[in-house]
PDB file of C-alpha atoms and ligand atoms in Angstrom:
ATOM      1  CA  MET A   1      59.078 -94.427  53.815  1.00 97.00           C
ATOM      2  CA  ILE A   2      60.808 -95.468  50.576  1.00 98.00           C
ATOM      3  CA  ARG A   3      64.431 -96.484  51.182  1.00 98.00           C
ATOM      4  CA  VAL A   4      66.459 -94.804  48.425  1.00 98.00           C
ATOM      5  CA  GLY A   5      70.089 -95.220  47.336  1.00 98.00           C
ATOM      6  CA  VAL A   6      71.887 -92.853  44.982  1.00 98.00           C
ATOM      7  CA  LEU A   7      74.694 -93.836  42.593  1.00 98.00           C
ATOM      8  CA  GLY A   8      76.836 -90.924  41.407  1.00 98.00           C
ATOM      9  CA  ALA A   9      76.026 -89.088  44.629  1.00 98.00           C
ATOM     10  CA  LYS A  10      78.916 -86.601  44.308  1.00 98.00           C
ATOM     11  CA  GLY A  11      78.180 -85.748  40.678  1.00 98.00           C
ATOM     12  CA  ARG A  12      76.511 -82.627  39.304  1.00 98.00           C
ATOM     13  CA  VAL A  13      73.037 -84.202  39.300  1.00 98.00           C
ATOM     14  CA  GLY A  14      73.622 -86.748  42.067  1.00 98.00           C
ATOM     15  CA  VAL A  15      74.196 -83.983  44.625  1.00 98.00           C
ATOM     16  CA  GLU A  16      70.819 -82.444  43.768  1.00 98.00           C
ATOM     17  CA  VAL A  17      69.094 -85.837  43.902  1.00 98.00           C
ATOM     18  CA  CYS A  18      70.531 -86.537  47.373  1.00 98.00           C
ATOM     19  CA  LYS A  19      69.268 -83.155  48.620  1.00 98.00           C
ATOM     20  CA  ALA A  20      65.799 -83.787  47.164  1.00 98.00           C
ATOM     21  CA  VAL A  21      65.516 -87.313  48.576  1.00 98.00           C
ATOM     22  CA  HIS A  22      66.690 -86.069  51.962  1.00 97.00           C
ATOM     23  CA  ALA A  23      64.037 -83.330  51.922  1.00 98.00           C
ATOM     24  CA  ALA A  24      61.176 -85.639  50.829  1.00 98.00           C
ATOM     25  CA  ASP A  25      58.802 -86.628  53.659  1.00 98.00           C
ATOM     26  CA  ASP A  26      58.169 -90.081  52.226  1.00 98.00           C
ATOM     27  CA  MET A  27      61.805 -91.085  51.496  1.00 98.00           C
ATOM     28  CA  GLU A  28      64.893 -92.050  53.432  1.00 98.00           C
ATOM     29  CA  LEU A  29      68.370 -91.712  51.869  1.00 98.00           C
ATOM     30  CA  VAL A  30      69.973 -94.986  52.947  1.00 98.00           C
ATOM     31  CA  ALA A  31      73.079 -94.935  50.706  1.00 98.00           C
ATOM     32  CA  ALA A  32      74.935 -92.294  48.711  1.00 98.00           C
ATOM     33  CA  ILE A  33      77.585 -93.973  46.554  1.00 97.00           C
ATOM     34  CA  ASP A  34      80.147 -92.519  44.192  1.00 98.00           C
ATOM     35  CA  ALA A  35      83.052 -93.901  42.149  1.00 97.00           C
ATOM     36  CA  GLY A  36      85.244 -96.235  44.226  1.00 95.00           C
ATOM     37  CA  ASP A  37      82.664 -96.814  46.988  1.00 96.00           C
ATOM     38  CA  PRO A  38      81.496-100.406  47.639  1.00 95.00           C
ATOM     39  CA  ILE A  39      78.204-100.957  45.859  1.00 95.00           C
ATOM     40  CA  ASP A  40      77.010-103.364  48.577  1.00 93.00           C
ATOM     41  CA  ALA A  41      75.879-100.355  50.630  1.00 94.00           C
ATOM     42  CA  LEU A  42      72.924-100.218  48.238  1.00 96.00           C
ATOM     43  CA  SER A  43      71.553-103.500  49.638  1.00 95.00           C
ATOM     44  CA  ALA A  44      69.564-101.467  52.167  1.00 96.00           C
ATOM     45  CA  ALA A  45      67.681 -99.647  49.383  1.00 98.00           C
ATOM     46  CA  GLU A  46      64.358-100.482  47.704  1.00 98.00           C
ATOM     47  CA  VAL A  47      64.940 -98.003  44.885  1.00 98.00           C
ATOM     48  CA  VAL A  48      68.292 -96.828  43.496  1.00 98.00           C
ATOM     49  CA  VAL A  49      68.727 -93.650  41.458  1.00 98.00           C
ATOM     50  CA  ASP A  50      71.641 -93.712  38.972  1.00 98.00           C
ATOM     51  CA  PHE A  51      73.265 -90.563  37.584  1.00 98.00           C
ATOM     52  CA  THR A  52      76.771 -91.868  36.816  1.00 98.00           C
ATOM     53  CA  HIS A  53      78.368 -92.439  33.417  1.00 98.00           C
ATOM     54  CA  PRO A  54      77.382 -94.319  30.255  1.00 97.00           C
ATOM     55  CA  ASP A  55      80.418 -96.624  30.706  1.00 97.00           C
ATOM     56  CA  VAL A  56      79.364 -97.898  34.147  1.00 98.00           C
ATOM     57  CA  VAL A  57      75.568 -97.691  34.158  1.00 98.00           C
ATOM     58  CA  MET A  58      74.990-101.194  32.737  1.00 98.00           C
ATOM     59  CA  ASP A  59      77.031-102.832  35.525  1.00 98.00           C
ATOM     60  CA  ASN A  60      75.118-100.773  38.086  1.00 98.00           C
ATOM     61  CA  LEU A  61      71.768-101.740  36.594  1.00 98.00           C
ATOM     62  CA  LYS A  62      72.683-105.423  36.527  1.00 98.00           C
ATOM     63  CA  TRP A  63      73.685-105.294  40.184  1.00 98.00           C
ATOM     64  CA  CYS A  64      70.404-103.608  41.144  1.00 98.00           C
ATOM     65  CA  VAL A  65      68.196-106.020  39.227  1.00 98.00           C
ATOM     66  CA  GLU A  66      70.037-109.086  40.551  1.00 97.00           C
ATOM     67  CA  HIS A  67      69.739-107.752  44.118  1.00 97.00           C
ATOM     68  CA  GLY A  68      65.990-107.021  43.897  1.00 97.00           C
ATOM     69  CA  VAL A  69      66.383-103.227  43.875  1.00 98.00           C
ATOM     70  CA  HIS A  70      64.288-101.106  41.472  1.00 98.00           C
ATOM     71  CA  PRO A  71      66.545 -98.774  39.429  1.00 98.00           C
ATOM     72  CA  VAL A  72      65.532 -95.258  38.376  1.00 98.00           C
ATOM     73  CA  VAL A  73      68.116 -94.268  35.786  1.00 98.00           C
ATOM     74  CA  GLY A  74      68.967 -90.828  34.460  1.00 98.00           C
ATOM     75  CA  THR A  75      72.352 -91.785  33.052  1.00 98.00           C
ATOM     76  CA  THR A  76      72.396 -91.642  29.275  1.00 97.00           C
ATOM     77  CA  GLY A  77      73.988 -93.800  26.562  1.00 94.00           C
ATOM     78  CA  PHE A  78      71.081 -96.210  26.025  1.00 95.00           C
ATOM     79  CA  ASP A  79      70.392 -97.611  22.569  1.00 92.00           C
ATOM     80  CA  GLY A  80      67.982-100.357  21.543  1.00 93.00           C
ATOM     81  CA  SER A  81      70.485-103.098  22.261  1.00 97.00           C
ATOM     82  CA  ARG A  82      71.204-101.893  25.811  1.00 98.00           C
ATOM     83  CA  LEU A  83      67.474-101.599  26.502  1.00 97.00           C
ATOM     84  CA  ASP A  84      66.943-105.161  25.268  1.00 98.00           C
ATOM     85  CA  THR A  85      69.699-106.366  27.608  1.00 98.00           C
ATOM     86  CA  VAL A  86      67.947-104.695  30.541  1.00 98.00           C
ATOM     87  CA  ARG A  87      64.629-106.268  29.510  1.00 98.00           C
ATOM     88  CA  GLY A  88      66.379-109.667  29.582  1.00 98.00           C
ATOM     89  CA  TRP A  89      67.675-109.102  33.132  1.00 98.00           C
ATOM     90  CA  LEU A  90      64.213-108.008  34.282  1.00 98.00           C
ATOM     91  CA  ALA A  91      62.630-111.080  32.698  1.00 97.00           C
ATOM     92  CA  ASP A  92      65.054-113.232  34.729  1.00 97.00           C
ATOM     93  CA  ASN A  93      64.194-111.326  37.910  1.00 97.00           C
ATOM     94  CA  PRO A  94      60.403-110.969  38.028  1.00 94.00           C
ATOM     95  CA  GLY A  95      59.207-108.447  40.598  1.00 94.00           C
ATOM     96  CA  VAL A  96      61.985-105.981  39.828  1.00 98.00           C
ATOM     97  CA  ASN A  97      61.051-102.957  37.690  1.00 98.00           C
ATOM     98  CA  ALA A  98      63.206-100.278  36.087  1.00 98.00           C
ATOM     99  CA  LEU A  99      62.632 -96.755  34.860  1.00 98.00           C
ATOM    100  CA  ILE A 100      65.120 -95.246  32.410  1.00 98.00           C
ATOM    101  CA  ALA A 101      64.526 -91.667  31.307  1.00 98.00           C
ATOM    102  CA  PRO A 102      66.838 -89.574  29.125  1.00 98.00           C
ATOM    103  CA  ASN A 103      65.473 -86.428  30.733  1.00 98.00           C
ATOM    104  CA  PHE A 104      63.651 -86.003  34.058  1.00 98.00           C
ATOM    105  CA  GLY A 105      62.849 -82.318  33.479  1.00 98.00           C
ATOM    106  CA  ILE A 106      59.096 -81.847  33.027  1.00 98.00           C
ATOM    107  CA  ALA A 107      59.594 -79.082  30.445  1.00 98.00           C
ATOM    108  CA  ALA A 108      62.066 -81.242  28.526  1.00 98.00           C
ATOM    109  CA  VAL A 109      59.570 -84.119  28.443  1.00 98.00           C
ATOM    110  CA  LEU A 110      56.910 -81.714  27.142  1.00 98.00           C
ATOM    111  CA  MET A 111      59.324 -80.436  24.466  1.00 98.00           C
ATOM    112  CA  MET A 112      59.891 -84.017  23.280  1.00 98.00           C
ATOM    113  CA  HIS A 113      56.134 -84.676  23.325  1.00 98.00           C
ATOM    114  CA  PHE A 114      55.370 -81.511  21.340  1.00 98.00           C
ATOM    115  CA  ALA A 115      58.087 -82.400  18.816  1.00 98.00           C
ATOM    116  CA  GLN A 116      56.545 -85.841  18.376  1.00 98.00           C
ATOM    117  CA  GLN A 117      53.089 -84.294  17.862  1.00 98.00           C
ATOM    118  CA  ALA A 118      54.304 -81.650  15.409  1.00 98.00           C
ATOM    119  CA  ALA A 119      56.630 -83.843  13.327  1.00 98.00           C
ATOM    120  CA  ARG A 120      53.997 -85.218  10.951  1.00 98.00           C
ATOM    121  CA  PHE A 121      53.030 -81.721   9.768  1.00 98.00           C
ATOM    122  CA  PHE A 122      56.496 -80.737   8.448  1.00 98.00           C
ATOM    123  CA  GLU A 123      58.748 -81.765   5.560  1.00 98.00           C
ATOM    124  CA  SER A 124      61.936 -81.185   7.559  1.00 98.00           C
ATOM    125  CA  VAL A 125      62.998 -81.649  11.177  1.00 98.00           C
ATOM    126  CA  GLU A 126      66.485 -81.143  12.631  1.00 98.00           C
ATOM    127  CA  ILE A 127      67.646 -81.087  16.247  1.00 99.00           C
ATOM    128  CA  ILE A 128      70.315 -78.958  17.908  1.00 98.00           C
ATOM    129  CA  GLU A 129      71.406 -79.977  21.402  1.00 98.00           C
ATOM    130  CA  LEU A 130      73.613 -77.629  23.423  1.00 98.00           C
ATOM    131  CA  HIS A 131      75.431 -78.722  26.591  1.00 98.00           C
ATOM    132  CA  HIS A 132      78.227 -77.924  29.053  1.00 98.00           C
ATOM    133  CA  PRO A 133      81.654 -79.078  27.818  1.00 98.00           C
ATOM    134  CA  ASN A 134      82.058 -81.738  30.554  1.00 98.00           C
ATOM    135  CA  LYS A 135      79.349 -83.914  29.078  1.00 98.00           C
ATOM    136  CA  ALA A 136      80.615 -87.412  28.191  1.00 96.00           C
ATOM    137  CA  ASP A 137      78.245 -88.440  25.432  1.00 96.00           C
ATOM    138  CA  ALA A 138      77.101 -86.968  22.136  1.00 97.00           C
ATOM    139  CA  PRO A 139      74.467 -86.693  20.983  1.00 97.00           C
ATOM    140  CA  SER A 140      72.639 -86.197  24.264  1.00 98.00           C
ATOM    141  CA  GLY A 141      70.190 -88.870  25.383  1.00 98.00           C
ATOM    142  CA  THR A 142      67.397 -86.336  25.066  1.00 98.00           C
ATOM    143  CA  ALA A 143      68.288 -85.492  21.464  1.00 98.00           C
ATOM    144  CA  ARG A 144      68.614 -89.153  20.554  1.00 97.00           C
ATOM    145  CA  ARG A 145      65.187 -89.918  22.044  1.00 97.00           C
ATOM    146  CA  THR A 146      63.603 -86.860  20.418  1.00 98.00           C
ATOM    147  CA  ALA A 147      64.938 -87.953  17.042  1.00 98.00           C
ATOM    148  CA  GLU A 148      63.489 -91.451  17.551  1.00 96.00           C
ATOM    149  CA  LEU A 149      60.079 -90.018  18.493  1.00 97.00           C
ATOM    150  CA  VAL A 150      60.125 -87.668  15.494  1.00 98.00           C
ATOM    151  CA  ALA A 151      61.141 -90.507  13.162  1.00 98.00           C
ATOM    152  CA  GLU A 152      58.350 -92.710  14.522  1.00 98.00           C
ATOM    153  CA  SER A 153      55.764 -89.969  13.874  1.00 98.00           C
ATOM    154  CA  ARG A 154      57.058 -89.421  10.359  1.00 98.00           C
ATOM    155  CA  ARG A 155      56.920 -93.161   9.620  1.00 98.00           C
ATOM    156  CA  LYS A 156      53.355 -93.428  10.930  1.00 98.00           C
ATOM    157  CA  ALA A 157      52.343 -90.460   8.762  1.00 98.00           C
ATOM    158  CA  GLY A 158      53.997 -92.053   5.702  1.00 98.00           C
ATOM    159  CA  LEU A 159      56.237 -89.029   5.089  1.00 98.00           C
ATOM    160  CA  ALA A 160      59.024 -89.148   2.500  1.00 95.00           C
ATOM    161  CA  PRO A 161      62.662 -88.715   3.565  1.00 95.00           C
ATOM    162  CA  MET A 162      63.551 -85.085   4.293  1.00 97.00           C
ATOM    163  CA  PRO A 163      64.727 -82.940   1.382  1.00 96.00           C
ATOM    164  CA  ASP A 164      68.517 -82.467   1.411  1.00 96.00           C
ATOM    165  CA  ALA A 165      70.515 -81.823  -1.763  1.00 96.00           C
ATOM    166  CA  THR A 166      73.940 -81.960  -0.060  1.00 95.00           C
ATOM    167  CA  THR A 167      76.436 -83.804  -2.293  1.00 95.00           C
ATOM    168  CA  SER A 168      79.667 -82.480  -0.797  1.00 94.00           C
ATOM    169  CA  GLU A 169      80.343 -81.978   2.893  1.00 93.00           C
ATOM    170  CA  LEU A 170      83.073 -81.955   5.514  1.00 96.00           C
ATOM    171  CA  PRO A 171      82.489 -85.007   7.781  1.00 95.00           C
ATOM    172  CA  GLY A 172      80.206 -83.943  10.613  1.00 95.00           C
ATOM    173  CA  ALA A 173      78.973 -80.764   8.947  1.00 97.00           C
ATOM    174  CA  ARG A 174      75.442 -82.153   8.697  1.00 97.00           C
ATOM    175  CA  GLY A 175      75.457 -83.651  12.190  1.00 98.00           C
ATOM    176  CA  ALA A 176      74.692 -87.231  13.200  1.00 97.00           C
ATOM    177  CA  ASP A 177      71.978 -89.263  11.513  1.00 97.00           C
ATOM    178  CA  VAL A 178      69.688 -90.665  14.219  1.00 97.00           C
ATOM    179  CA  ASP A 179      66.920 -92.712  12.625  1.00 96.00           C
ATOM    180  CA  GLY A 180      66.963 -90.392   9.594  1.00 97.00           C
ATOM    181  CA  VAL A 181      66.887 -87.192  11.687  1.00 98.00           C
ATOM    182  CA  ARG A 182      69.947 -84.911  11.760  1.00 98.00           C
ATOM    183  CA  VAL A 183      71.213 -84.070  15.260  1.00 98.00           C
ATOM    184  CA  HIS A 184      73.797 -81.336  15.848  1.00 98.00           C
ATOM    185  CA  GLY A 185      75.736 -81.112  19.119  1.00 98.00           C
ATOM    186  CA  ILE A 186      77.220 -77.957  20.667  1.00 98.00           C
ATOM    187  CA  ARG A 187      79.555 -78.101  23.705  1.00 98.00           C
ATOM    188  CA  LEU A 188      80.047 -74.638  25.178  1.00 98.00           C
ATOM    189  CA  ALA A 189      81.304 -73.260  28.491  1.00 98.00           C
ATOM    190  CA  GLY A 190      78.516 -71.480  30.349  1.00 98.00           C
ATOM    191  CA  LEU A 191      75.749 -73.815  29.187  1.00 98.00           C
ATOM    192  CA  ILE A 192      73.968 -76.502  31.211  1.00 98.00           C
ATOM    193  CA  ALA A 193      71.519 -78.364  28.909  1.00 98.00           C
ATOM    194  CA  HIS A 194      69.444 -76.965  26.055  1.00 98.00           C
ATOM    195  CA  GLN A 195      67.733 -78.238  22.932  1.00 98.00           C
ATOM    196  CA  GLU A 196      66.044 -76.839  19.853  1.00 98.00           C
ATOM    197  CA  VAL A 197      63.831 -78.828  17.527  1.00 99.00           C
ATOM    198  CA  LEU A 198      63.497 -77.030  14.196  1.00 98.00           C
ATOM    199  CA  LEU A 199      60.550 -77.993  12.030  1.00 98.00           C
ATOM    200  CA  GLY A 200      60.177 -76.616   8.501  1.00 98.00           C
ATOM    201  CA  GLY A 201      57.471 -76.685   5.843  1.00 97.00           C
ATOM    202  CA  ASP A 202      56.296 -74.601   2.916  1.00 96.00           C
ATOM    203  CA  GLY A 203      57.255 -71.015   3.727  1.00 98.00           C
ATOM    204  CA  GLU A 204      57.222 -71.350   7.525  1.00 98.00           C
ATOM    205  CA  THR A 205      59.131 -72.885  10.406  1.00 98.00           C
ATOM    206  CA  LEU A 206      58.420 -73.782  14.001  1.00 98.00           C
ATOM    207  CA  THR A 207      61.139 -73.903  16.675  1.00 98.00           C
ATOM    208  CA  LEU A 208      60.640 -75.704  19.989  1.00 98.00           C
ATOM    209  CA  ARG A 209      63.282 -74.765  22.555  1.00 98.00           C
ATOM    210  CA  HIS A 210      63.992 -76.082  26.019  1.00 98.00           C
ATOM    211  CA  ASP A 211      66.507 -74.609  28.502  1.00 98.00           C
ATOM    212  CA  THR A 212      67.742 -76.145  31.738  1.00 98.00           C
ATOM    213  CA  MET A 213      68.683 -73.296  34.101  1.00 97.00           C
ATOM    214  CA  ASN A 214      69.736 -75.463  37.047  1.00 97.00           C
ATOM    215  CA  ARG A 215      70.049 -79.151  37.826  1.00 98.00           C
ATOM    216  CA  SER A 216      67.472 -79.092  40.617  1.00 97.00           C
ATOM    217  CA  SER A 217      64.975 -79.030  37.721  1.00 98.00           C
ATOM    218  CA  PHE A 218      65.537 -82.771  37.276  1.00 98.00           C
ATOM    219  CA  THR A 219      64.597 -83.706  40.843  1.00 98.00           C
ATOM    220  CA  PRO A 220      60.749 -83.500  40.787  1.00 98.00           C
ATOM    221  CA  GLY A 221      60.785 -85.990  37.906  1.00 98.00           C
ATOM    222  CA  VAL A 222      63.281 -88.230  39.700  1.00 98.00           C
ATOM    223  CA  LEU A 223      61.191 -88.248  42.885  1.00 98.00           C
ATOM    224  CA  LEU A 224      58.099 -89.078  40.832  1.00 98.00           C
ATOM    225  CA  GLY A 225      60.005 -92.003  39.330  1.00 98.00           C
ATOM    226  CA  VAL A 226      61.133 -93.197  42.772  1.00 98.00           C
ATOM    227  CA  ARG A 227      57.532 -93.089  44.033  1.00 98.00           C
ATOM    228  CA  ARG A 228      56.107 -94.929  41.018  1.00 98.00           C
ATOM    229  CA  VAL A 229      58.746 -97.421  39.821  1.00 98.00           C
ATOM    230  CA  ARG A 230      57.636-100.217  42.157  1.00 97.00           C
ATOM    231  CA  ASP A 231      54.206-100.216  40.435  1.00 96.00           C
ATOM    232  CA  LEU A 232      55.451-100.041  36.828  1.00 96.00           C
ATOM    233  CA  PRO A 233      55.933-103.615  35.610  1.00 96.00           C
ATOM    234  CA  GLY A 234      59.162-104.412  33.731  1.00 97.00           C
ATOM    235  CA  LEU A 235      61.041-101.669  31.917  1.00 98.00           C
ATOM    236  CA  THR A 236      59.602 -98.195  31.417  1.00 98.00           C
ATOM    237  CA  VAL A 237      61.524 -95.876  29.082  1.00 97.00           C
ATOM    238  CA  GLY A 238      60.718 -92.197  29.460  1.00 97.00           C
ATOM    239  CA  LEU A 239      59.101 -90.084  32.158  1.00 98.00           C
ATOM    240  CA  GLU A 240      56.206 -89.306  29.806  1.00 97.00           C
ATOM    241  CA  HIS A 241      54.618 -92.639  30.788  1.00 96.00           C
ATOM    242  CA  LEU A 242      54.191 -91.320  34.349  1.00 97.00           C
ATOM    243  CA  LEU A 243      52.594 -88.046  33.263  1.00 97.00           C
ATOM    244  CA  ASP A 244      49.025 -87.659  32.032  1.00 87.00           C
ATOM    245  CA  LEU A 245      50.020 -86.134  28.663  1.00 90.00           C
TER     246      LEU A 245
HETATM  247  N1  LIG B 301      68.031 -88.064  32.667  1.00 86.36           N
HETATM  248  C1  LIG B 301      68.257 -86.813  33.037  1.00 86.36           C
HETATM  249  O1  LIG B 301      67.336 -86.042  33.350  1.00 86.36           O
HETATM  250  C2  LIG B 301      69.663 -86.322  33.119  1.00 86.36           C
HETATM  251  C3  LIG B 301      70.680 -87.167  32.782  1.00 86.36           C
HETATM  252  N2  LIG B 301      71.951 -86.781  32.941  1.00 86.36           N
HETATM  253  C4  LIG B 301      72.953 -87.801  32.691  1.00 86.36           C
HETATM  254  O2  LIG B 301      73.376 -88.301  33.949  1.00 86.36           O
HETATM  255  C5  LIG B 301      74.746 -88.707  33.857  1.00 86.36           C
HETATM  256  C6  LIG B 301      75.562 -87.981  34.910  1.00 86.36           C
HETATM  257  O3  LIG B 301      75.581 -86.610  34.640  1.00 86.36           O
HETATM  258  P1  LIG B 301      76.361 -85.590  35.602  1.00 86.36           P
HETATM  259  O4  LIG B 301      75.773 -85.619  36.961  1.00 86.36           O
HETATM  260  O5  LIG B 301      76.443 -84.310  34.871  1.00 86.36           O
HETATM  261  O6  LIG B 301      77.805 -86.268  35.616  1.00 86.36           O
HETATM  262  P2  LIG B 301      78.964 -86.127  36.714  1.00 86.36           P
HETATM  263  O7  LIG B 301      80.224 -86.587  36.049  1.00 86.36           O
HETATM  264  O8  LIG B 301      78.930 -84.792  37.342  1.00 86.36           O
HETATM  265  O9  LIG B 301      78.518 -87.181  37.848  1.00 86.36           O
HETATM  266  C7  LIG B 301      78.682 -88.552  37.736  1.00 86.36           C
HETATM  267  C8  LIG B 301      79.182 -89.057  39.064  1.00 86.36           C
HETATM  268  O10 LIG B 301      79.155 -90.479  39.051  1.00 86.36           O
HETATM  269  C9  LIG B 301      80.387 -90.932  39.602  1.00 86.36           C
HETATM  270  N3  LIG B 301      80.655 -92.295  39.180  1.00 86.36           N
HETATM  271  C10 LIG B 301      81.370 -92.742  38.126  1.00 86.36           C
HETATM  272  N4  LIG B 301      81.379 -94.069  38.097  1.00 86.36           N
HETATM  273  C11 LIG B 301      80.661 -94.483  39.165  1.00 86.36           C
HETATM  274  C12 LIG B 301      80.298 -95.762  39.672  1.00 86.36           C
HETATM  275  N5  LIG B 301      80.679 -96.900  39.067  1.00 86.36           N
HETATM  276  N6  LIG B 301      79.547 -95.820  40.791  1.00 86.36           N
HETATM  277  C13 LIG B 301      79.150 -94.701  41.415  1.00 86.36           C
HETATM  278  N7  LIG B 301      79.457 -93.448  40.975  1.00 86.36           N
HETATM  279  C14 LIG B 301      80.194 -93.354  39.861  1.00 86.36           C
HETATM  280  C15 LIG B 301      81.391 -89.919  39.091  1.00 86.36           C
HETATM  281  O11 LIG B 301      82.612 -89.984  39.811  1.00 86.36           O
HETATM  282  P3  LIG B 301      83.984 -89.555  39.037  1.00 86.36           P
HETATM  283  O12 LIG B 301      83.772 -88.150  38.579  1.00 86.36           O
HETATM  284  O13 LIG B 301      85.019 -89.703  40.092  1.00 86.36           O
HETATM  285  O14 LIG B 301      84.129 -90.518  37.899  1.00 86.36           O
HETATM  286  C16 LIG B 301      80.640 -88.631  39.338  1.00 86.36           C
HETATM  287  O15 LIG B 301      80.762 -88.185  40.668  1.00 86.36           O
HETATM  288  C17 LIG B 301      75.167 -88.424  32.415  1.00 86.36           C
HETATM  289  O16 LIG B 301      74.964 -89.580  31.628  1.00 86.36           O
HETATM  290  C18 LIG B 301      74.188 -87.348  31.988  1.00 86.36           C
HETATM  291  O17 LIG B 301      73.988 -87.297  30.593  1.00 86.36           O
HETATM  292  C19 LIG B 301      72.289 -85.546  33.385  1.00 86.36           C
HETATM  293  C20 LIG B 301      71.312 -84.647  33.661  1.00 86.36           C
HETATM  294  C21 LIG B 301      69.915 -84.969  33.587  1.00 86.36           C
HETATM  295  O1  LIG B 302      74.717 -84.473  30.640  1.00 86.36           O
HETATM  296  C1  LIG B 302      73.820 -83.635  30.886  1.00 86.36           C
HETATM  297  O2  LIG B 302      74.053 -82.556  31.441  1.00 86.36           O
HETATM  298  C2  LIG B 302      72.456 -83.962  30.498  1.00 86.36           C
HETATM  299  N1  LIG B 302      72.208 -85.157  30.046  1.00 86.36           N
HETATM  300  C3  LIG B 302      70.944 -85.647  29.610  1.00 86.36           C
HETATM  301  C4  LIG B 302      71.007 -85.949  28.130  1.00 86.36           C
HETATM  302  O3  LIG B 302      72.028 -86.439  27.643  1.00 86.36           O
HETATM  303  O4  LIG B 302      69.991 -85.747  27.441  1.00 86.36           O
HETATM  304  C5  LIG B 302      69.812 -84.754  30.015  1.00 86.36           C
HETATM  305  C6  LIG B 302      70.118 -83.288  29.932  1.00 86.36           C
HETATM  306  O5  LIG B 302      70.251 -82.954  28.593  1.00 86.36           O
HETATM  307  C7  LIG B 302      71.383 -82.972  30.712  1.00 86.36           C
END
């Protein structure tokens, strides 16, 4: 049995993670912590799943690593500098591993993978992410990561910057620039989490679209991460590394 703790246990995703861990034959839910609860309850866990908030996730991660607990993190807000900080903590605490994934949905991971594969064939790529209005961060972690993967593919293929003749714009009208890729964020009541990657070339376009219909869709990926994190040395970023893509 894997002893699992959950941080953000009363949140939209945390509730689903607790249910999934509870239902798994090979896991025991030893701690379910939310804001204001003492974190020490997590000492009984081997693996901790974090779905909290970008403002608190670094403190949570530090606690886990320093207490020999392997974190599996779905919380977003990670940039290169935060990831380097986590790598430093892990280097100081050998034997502890961490998995951070901007999206644990299998279809979302495939969408990112397909975008990365397709990017080198197109002059233009832009990303539209659409989420519920209670989301704290923009752009979404998934969109940020997709843009980085697209940019990496374009660099490897030696592509020129994307054509864009805009010389006059209202601030924000062209979205955020993530590694040279434009990302547009929609916050709309009724939505959960959705993303389109638009790829354009000479006389044709390709649109990759992913839709999250319910938050239980994240739990198979989370459980996979919980089962595997102890055997993944150091920091792993992205669920794709656990899938045979
Ligand atoms: N990687 C993935 O697949 C996915 C990632 N996410 C990300 O996960 C994060 C959470 O999303 P969501 O569930 O919608 O958010 P919610 O706001 O619904 O849930 C977060 C929960 O964490 C609690 N919390 C806040 N601070 C702490 C703390 N220090 N310790 C323990 N619990 C705390 C919050 O309490 P309170 O409300 O009282 O502050 C809340 O109950 C976001 O960053 C989101 O982008 C979401 C979906 C999928
Ligand atoms: O906040 C959310 O809801 C989601 N957050 C993650 C992100 O920022 O990419 C994953 C998914 O989009 C849902």
